[in-house]
């Protein structure tokens, strides 16, 4: 039996992953942006241990999420699932002055990875769109270029792969992988999404719980429980370090190596 923390589990794939974990006899701790969403998450996932509250657009609240998780004790796995902004029409600035998409999709998983007591396994939700991510990592705050919502989302999903692979490299005792769930009909994916929703959460759960040799690997990129080739730039140690440095710069938080 594993104990797993899932970010963004008030809806979509995060909620489905929590439900599947509980169905399989594991323990799931949920996460929601505020108290109301927290109550709704607990009502939707009977059997969940508890819910942790914090809005990932805020660095201070994201630190608070890590504190709450650490107070709950140790975890076997963390699924960094929360995500936003597939096509935000303009640069939405957070209270820290960062683009909303970057704050939630890139910086929050970095901060939580750095501050949550190290679990045995980590899973980061990416997307096929990461293949189109900007591999220069220039202007991550979108201050010097015109806003392009889909590009910002694609960039953030490349960052998730870079983060997963950086952690796999720096923490050899932890299994750290990235997952492409497919384009599925959640709130983010929209009603017309063509991929199989019922397969969208299965790989994450398998990677954090299974003893299958195919699941007990690290530094890999998966789609529907199969290895898939990620953007080759994600294998660059230089690029991984550049992202870690940038996240440290924006958050003031260092990742222990
Ligand atoms: N759906 C797809 O087609 C697709 C494809 C590729 C990758 N992905 C990735 O899969 C992951 C899950 O996506 P999904 O489709 O399940 O999306 P979703 O249905 O929109 O769910 C996103 C979850 O993240 C939470 N969240 C968003 N912003 C937050 C914030 N500031 N603070 C705290 N929680 C926040 C949401 O909370 P609320 O419910 O309160 O909004 C919700 O629980 C994302 O990382 C996404 O990039 C999805």
Short mmCIF file of C-alpha atoms and ligand atoms in Angstrom, two decimals:
data_model
loop_
_atom_site.label_atom_id
_atom_site.label_comp_id
_atom_site.label_asym_id
_atom_site.label_seq_id
_atom_site.Cartn_x
_atom_site.Cartn_y
_atom_site.Cartn_z
CA UNK A 1 0.00 0.00 0.00
CA UNK A 2 1.39 3.39 -0.99
CA UNK A 3 0.66 6.85 0.38
CA UNK A 4 0.47 9.42 -2.41
CA UNK A 5 0.01 13.19 -2.56
CA UNK A 6 -1.59 14.52 -5.75
CA UNK A 7 -1.57 18.22 -6.63
CA UNK A 8 -4.66 19.64 -8.32
CA UNK A 9 -6.88 16.75 -7.27
CA UNK A 10 -10.13 18.73 -7.02
CA UNK A 11 -10.91 17.94 -10.66
CA UNK A 12 -9.83 16.17 -13.84
CA UNK A 13 -6.94 13.74 -14.02
CA UNK A 14 -5.73 14.50 -10.49
CA UNK A 15 -9.09 13.61 -9.00
CA UNK A 16 -9.32 10.49 -11.18
CA UNK A 17 -5.83 9.42 -10.08
CA UNK A 18 -6.83 9.83 -6.42
CA UNK A 19 -10.00 7.79 -6.97
CA UNK A 20 -8.04 5.00 -8.67
CA UNK A 21 -5.40 4.93 -5.94
CA UNK A 22 -8.11 4.49 -3.29
CA UNK A 23 -9.90 1.84 -5.37
CA UNK A 24 -6.61 -0.07 -5.47
CA UNK A 25 -6.22 0.14 -1.68
CA UNK A 26 -3.67 2.96 -1.52
CA UNK A 27 -3.84 6.15 0.55
CA UNK A 28 -4.36 9.46 -1.21
CA UNK A 29 -3.91 12.98 0.11
CA UNK A 30 -5.66 15.57 -2.05
CA UNK A 31 -4.82 19.18 -2.85
CA UNK A 32 -7.11 22.08 -3.76
CA UNK A 33 -6.67 25.82 -4.34
CA UNK A 34 -8.98 26.92 -1.49
CA UNK A 35 -11.20 25.61 1.32
CA UNK A 36 -14.31 25.40 -0.84
CA UNK A 37 -12.56 23.39 -3.55
CA UNK A 38 -11.03 21.30 -0.77
CA UNK A 39 -14.46 20.36 0.59
CA UNK A 40 -15.65 19.56 -2.92
CA UNK A 41 -12.56 17.43 -3.55
CA UNK A 42 -13.09 15.41 -0.35
CA UNK A 43 -16.76 14.89 -1.24
CA UNK A 44 -15.82 13.67 -4.73
CA UNK A 45 -13.11 11.28 -3.52
CA UNK A 46 -14.54 9.24 -0.66
CA UNK A 47 -11.77 7.50 1.26
CA UNK A 48 -9.18 10.24 0.73
CA UNK A 49 -7.08 10.79 3.83
CA UNK A 50 -7.30 14.57 3.85
CA UNK A 51 -6.88 17.63 1.66
CA UNK A 52 -4.09 20.19 1.61
CA UNK A 53 -5.03 23.77 0.69
CA UNK A 54 -3.07 26.34 -1.30
CA UNK A 55 -3.22 28.36 -4.49
CA UNK A 56 -0.24 27.45 -6.65
CA UNK A 57 -0.23 30.85 -8.36
CA UNK A 58 1.32 32.21 -5.15
CA UNK A 59 4.86 31.34 -4.07
CA UNK A 60 3.88 31.93 -0.42
CA UNK A 61 0.86 29.63 -0.66
CA UNK A 62 2.88 26.99 -2.51
CA UNK A 63 5.38 27.03 0.37
CA UNK A 64 2.36 26.57 2.64
CA UNK A 65 1.30 23.50 0.67
CA UNK A 66 4.75 21.97 1.19
CA UNK A 67 4.57 22.74 4.93
CA UNK A 68 1.16 21.11 5.24
CA UNK A 69 2.35 18.02 3.35
CA UNK A 70 5.46 17.71 5.52
CA UNK A 71 3.34 17.96 8.67
CA UNK A 72 1.40 14.92 7.43
CA UNK A 73 4.58 12.82 7.48
CA UNK A 74 6.28 10.89 4.72
CA UNK A 75 4.89 9.91 1.32
CA UNK A 76 5.73 7.11 -1.07
CA UNK A 77 4.84 9.21 -4.06
CA UNK A 78 3.91 12.67 -5.27
CA UNK A 79 2.06 13.31 -8.53
CA UNK A 80 2.70 16.85 -9.76
CA UNK A 81 -0.54 17.10 -11.69
CA UNK A 82 -2.01 20.60 -11.20
CA UNK A 83 -1.93 22.54 -14.43
CA UNK A 84 -3.49 25.49 -16.23
CA UNK A 85 -3.46 27.67 -19.24
CA UNK A 86 -3.62 25.63 -22.36
CA UNK A 87 -4.46 28.82 -24.29
CA UNK A 88 -4.49 31.87 -22.03
CA UNK A 89 -5.36 34.88 -24.22
CA UNK A 90 -3.09 37.33 -22.39
CA UNK A 91 -0.25 37.39 -19.88
CA UNK A 92 -2.00 37.04 -16.52
CA UNK A 93 0.38 38.20 -13.79
CA UNK A 94 0.40 36.47 -10.41
CA UNK A 95 0.90 38.28 -7.09
CA UNK A 96 4.62 37.58 -7.60
CA UNK A 97 4.56 39.25 -11.03
CA UNK A 98 4.99 35.99 -12.94
CA UNK A 99 2.89 34.62 -15.80
CA UNK A 100 0.08 32.47 -14.36
CA UNK A 101 0.99 29.48 -16.56
CA UNK A 102 4.65 29.57 -15.54
CA UNK A 103 3.78 29.95 -11.85
CA UNK A 104 1.41 26.98 -11.70
CA UNK A 105 2.92 24.61 -14.28
CA UNK A 106 6.65 25.22 -13.77
CA UNK A 107 7.50 27.05 -10.57
CA UNK A 108 4.99 25.31 -8.26
CA UNK A 109 6.23 21.77 -9.02
CA UNK A 110 9.80 23.03 -8.62
CA UNK A 111 9.02 24.58 -5.21
CA UNK A 112 7.08 21.55 -4.01
CA UNK A 113 9.85 19.21 -5.19
CA UNK A 114 12.42 21.28 -3.33
CA UNK A 115 10.46 21.63 -0.09
CA UNK A 116 8.46 18.41 0.36
CA UNK A 117 10.32 15.69 2.23
CA UNK A 118 11.71 13.47 -0.51
CA UNK A 119 9.28 10.67 -1.49
CA UNK A 120 10.32 7.43 -3.18
CA UNK A 121 8.65 8.31 -6.46
CA UNK A 122 7.77 11.48 -8.35
CA UNK A 123 5.60 11.92 -11.42
CA UNK A 124 5.32 15.16 -13.43
CA UNK A 125 2.43 15.76 -15.83
CA UNK A 126 3.66 16.92 -19.21
CA UNK A 127 1.96 17.01 -22.60
CA UNK A 128 2.65 16.19 -26.25
CA UNK A 129 2.86 19.97 -26.67
CA UNK A 130 6.15 19.95 -24.74
CA UNK A 131 7.73 18.92 -28.06
CA UNK A 132 7.08 22.50 -29.23
CA UNK A 133 8.49 24.09 -26.06
CA UNK A 134 11.11 26.81 -26.40
CA UNK A 135 14.46 25.17 -25.73
CA UNK A 136 16.28 28.49 -25.28
CA UNK A 137 14.59 29.03 -21.88
CA UNK A 138 14.89 32.75 -22.61
CA UNK A 139 12.45 35.24 -21.08
CA UNK A 140 10.59 32.71 -18.92
CA UNK A 141 8.64 35.59 -17.38
CA UNK A 142 7.39 36.75 -20.81
CA UNK A 143 8.51 40.33 -20.22
CA UNK A 144 10.30 40.94 -23.51
CA UNK A 145 8.15 39.16 -26.10
CA UNK A 146 4.52 39.33 -27.17
CA UNK A 147 2.33 36.85 -25.31
CA UNK A 148 1.46 33.58 -27.02
CA UNK A 149 -0.73 31.42 -24.83
CA UNK A 150 -0.17 28.06 -26.47
CA UNK A 151 3.58 28.65 -26.63
CA UNK A 152 3.65 29.52 -22.92
CA UNK A 153 1.79 26.30 -22.12
CA UNK A 154 4.07 24.21 -24.38
CA UNK A 155 7.12 25.81 -22.73
CA UNK A 156 5.79 24.96 -19.26
CA UNK A 157 5.23 21.33 -20.25
CA UNK A 158 8.83 21.14 -21.53
CA UNK A 159 9.89 22.56 -18.16
CA UNK A 160 8.03 19.71 -16.42
CA UNK A 161 10.05 17.14 -18.39
CA UNK A 162 13.31 18.99 -17.69
CA UNK A 163 12.40 19.06 -13.99
CA UNK A 164 11.54 15.34 -13.90
CA UNK A 165 14.83 14.45 -15.59
CA UNK A 166 16.89 16.86 -13.45
CA UNK A 167 15.47 15.27 -10.31
CA UNK A 168 16.13 11.77 -11.68
CA UNK A 169 19.76 12.76 -12.27
CA UNK A 170 20.30 14.60 -8.96
CA UNK A 171 18.41 12.18 -6.70
CA UNK A 172 19.37 8.63 -7.74
CA UNK A 173 17.43 7.17 -4.81
CA UNK A 174 14.13 8.57 -6.18
CA UNK A 175 12.21 7.38 -9.24
CA UNK A 176 11.28 10.51 -11.18
CA UNK A 177 9.40 10.37 -14.47
CA UNK A 178 7.24 12.48 -16.77
CA UNK A 179 3.88 11.51 -18.28
CA UNK A 180 1.93 12.61 -21.31
CA UNK A 181 -1.70 11.75 -20.48
CA UNK A 182 -3.11 12.27 -23.97
CA UNK A 183 -5.52 15.00 -25.02
CA UNK A 184 -8.53 14.06 -22.91
CA UNK A 185 -11.90 15.61 -22.10
CA UNK A 186 -11.30 17.27 -18.74
CA UNK A 187 -11.99 20.92 -17.92
CA UNK A 188 -8.63 21.70 -19.53
CA UNK A 189 -8.89 19.29 -22.47
CA UNK A 190 -12.42 20.39 -23.47
CA UNK A 191 -15.38 18.25 -24.53
CA UNK A 192 -14.04 17.40 -28.00
CA UNK A 193 -10.72 15.95 -26.85
CA UNK A 194 -9.99 12.81 -28.89
CA UNK A 195 -7.90 10.60 -26.56
CA UNK A 196 -9.22 8.04 -24.05
CA UNK A 197 -10.15 9.80 -20.80
CA UNK A 198 -10.23 6.48 -18.97
CA UNK A 199 -6.53 5.99 -19.77
CA UNK A 200 -5.51 9.54 -18.86
CA UNK A 201 -4.73 8.92 -15.19
CA UNK A 202 -3.65 5.26 -15.23
CA UNK A 203 0.05 5.75 -16.04
CA UNK A 204 0.59 8.20 -13.16
CA UNK A 205 -0.94 5.77 -10.65
CA UNK A 206 1.05 2.86 -12.06
CA UNK A 207 4.31 4.82 -11.87
CA UNK A 208 3.84 5.77 -8.21
CA UNK A 209 2.66 2.37 -6.99
CA UNK A 210 3.62 -0.56 -9.19
CA UNK A 211 6.55 -2.91 -8.68
CA UNK A 212 6.42 -3.84 -12.36
CA UNK A 213 10.00 -3.49 -13.70
CA UNK A 214 8.62 -1.26 -16.46
CA UNK A 215 7.34 1.17 -13.82
CA UNK A 216 10.36 1.15 -11.53
CA UNK A 217 12.57 3.17 -13.84
CA UNK A 218 13.70 6.77 -13.58
CA UNK A 219 14.31 9.68 -15.92
CA UNK A 220 11.80 8.44 -18.49
CA UNK A 221 8.87 9.85 -20.42
CA UNK A 222 5.66 7.80 -20.68
CA UNK A 223 2.45 7.76 -22.66
CA UNK A 224 -0.18 5.15 -21.71
CA UNK A 225 2.31 3.00 -19.74
CA UNK A 226 4.76 2.92 -22.65
CA UNK A 227 8.01 4.75 -23.06
CA UNK A 228 7.83 7.59 -25.55
CA UNK A 229 10.68 9.71 -26.89
CA UNK A 230 10.65 13.16 -25.31
CA UNK A 231 11.97 16.36 -26.85
CA UNK A 232 15.73 15.58 -27.14
CA UNK A 233 16.52 18.93 -25.48
CA UNK A 234 15.03 17.58 -22.24
CA UNK A 235 18.10 15.28 -21.95
CA UNK A 236 20.47 18.26 -21.87
CA UNK A 237 22.06 18.59 -18.43
CA UNK A 238 22.92 22.18 -19.27
CA UNK A 239 19.28 23.00 -20.00
CA UNK A 240 18.08 21.16 -16.89
CA UNK A 241 20.51 23.19 -14.76
CA UNK A 242 19.45 26.39 -16.49
CA UNK A 243 15.83 25.71 -15.54
CA UNK A 244 16.75 24.88 -11.93
CA UNK A 245 18.76 28.12 -11.72
CA UNK A 246 15.88 30.15 -13.14
CA UNK A 247 13.39 28.60 -10.72
CA UNK A 248 15.76 29.33 -7.85
CA UNK A 249 16.03 32.91 -9.05
CA UNK A 250 12.23 33.39 -9.23
CA UNK A 251 11.39 31.58 -5.98
CA UNK A 252 14.46 32.12 -3.81
CA UNK A 253 14.31 28.39 -3.06
CA UNK A 254 17.20 26.03 -3.73
CA UNK A 255 16.65 22.41 -4.64
CA UNK A 256 18.75 20.14 -2.40
CA UNK A 257 21.12 18.00 -4.47
N1 LIG B 1 -6.54 17.27 -20.34
C1 LIG B 1 -5.64 17.14 -21.28
O1 LIG B 1 -5.97 16.95 -22.46
C2 LIG B 1 -4.18 17.21 -20.94
C3 LIG B 1 -3.26 16.94 -21.97
C4 LIG B 1 -1.91 16.99 -21.68
C5 LIG B 1 -1.49 17.27 -20.38
N2 LIG B 1 -2.40 17.54 -19.42
C6 LIG B 1 -1.91 17.86 -18.08
O2 LIG B 1 -2.57 17.07 -17.10
C7 LIG B 1 -2.65 17.77 -15.86
C8 LIG B 1 -4.06 17.73 -15.34
O3 LIG B 1 -4.89 18.39 -16.27
P1 LIG B 1 -6.47 18.20 -16.33
O4 LIG B 1 -6.80 17.97 -17.75
O5 LIG B 1 -6.91 17.22 -15.30
O6 LIG B 1 -6.94 19.69 -15.96
P2 LIG B 1 -8.19 20.19 -15.11
O7 LIG B 1 -9.34 19.28 -15.28
O8 LIG B 1 -8.34 21.62 -15.50
O9 LIG B 1 -7.67 20.08 -13.60
C9 LIG B 1 -6.59 20.85 -13.15
C10 LIG B 1 -6.46 20.72 -11.67
O10 LIG B 1 -5.43 21.63 -11.23
C11 LIG B 1 -5.99 22.50 -10.24
N3 LIG B 1 -5.39 23.83 -10.26
C12 LIG B 1 -5.30 24.68 -11.30
N4 LIG B 1 -4.76 25.84 -10.92
C13 LIG B 1 -4.50 25.72 -9.60
C14 LIG B 1 -3.96 26.61 -8.64
N5 LIG B 1 -3.59 27.85 -8.94
N6 LIG B 1 -3.83 26.18 -7.38
C15 LIG B 1 -4.23 24.94 -7.05
N7 LIG B 1 -4.76 24.06 -7.91
C16 LIG B 1 -4.90 24.45 -9.18
C17 LIG B 1 -7.46 22.58 -10.61
O11 LIG B 1 -8.21 23.12 -9.54
P3 LIG B 1 -9.71 23.68 -9.81
O12 LIG B 1 -10.53 22.46 -10.02
O13 LIG B 1 -10.05 24.44 -8.57
O14 LIG B 1 -9.62 24.54 -11.05
C18 LIG B 1 -7.73 21.11 -10.94
O15 LIG B 1 -7.86 20.36 -9.75
C19 LIG B 1 -2.14 19.20 -16.15
O16 LIG B 1 -0.81 19.32 -15.68
C20 LIG B 1 -2.18 19.30 -17.67
O17 LIG B 1 -1.23 20.21 -18.16
C21 LIG B 1 -3.74 17.50 -19.65
#
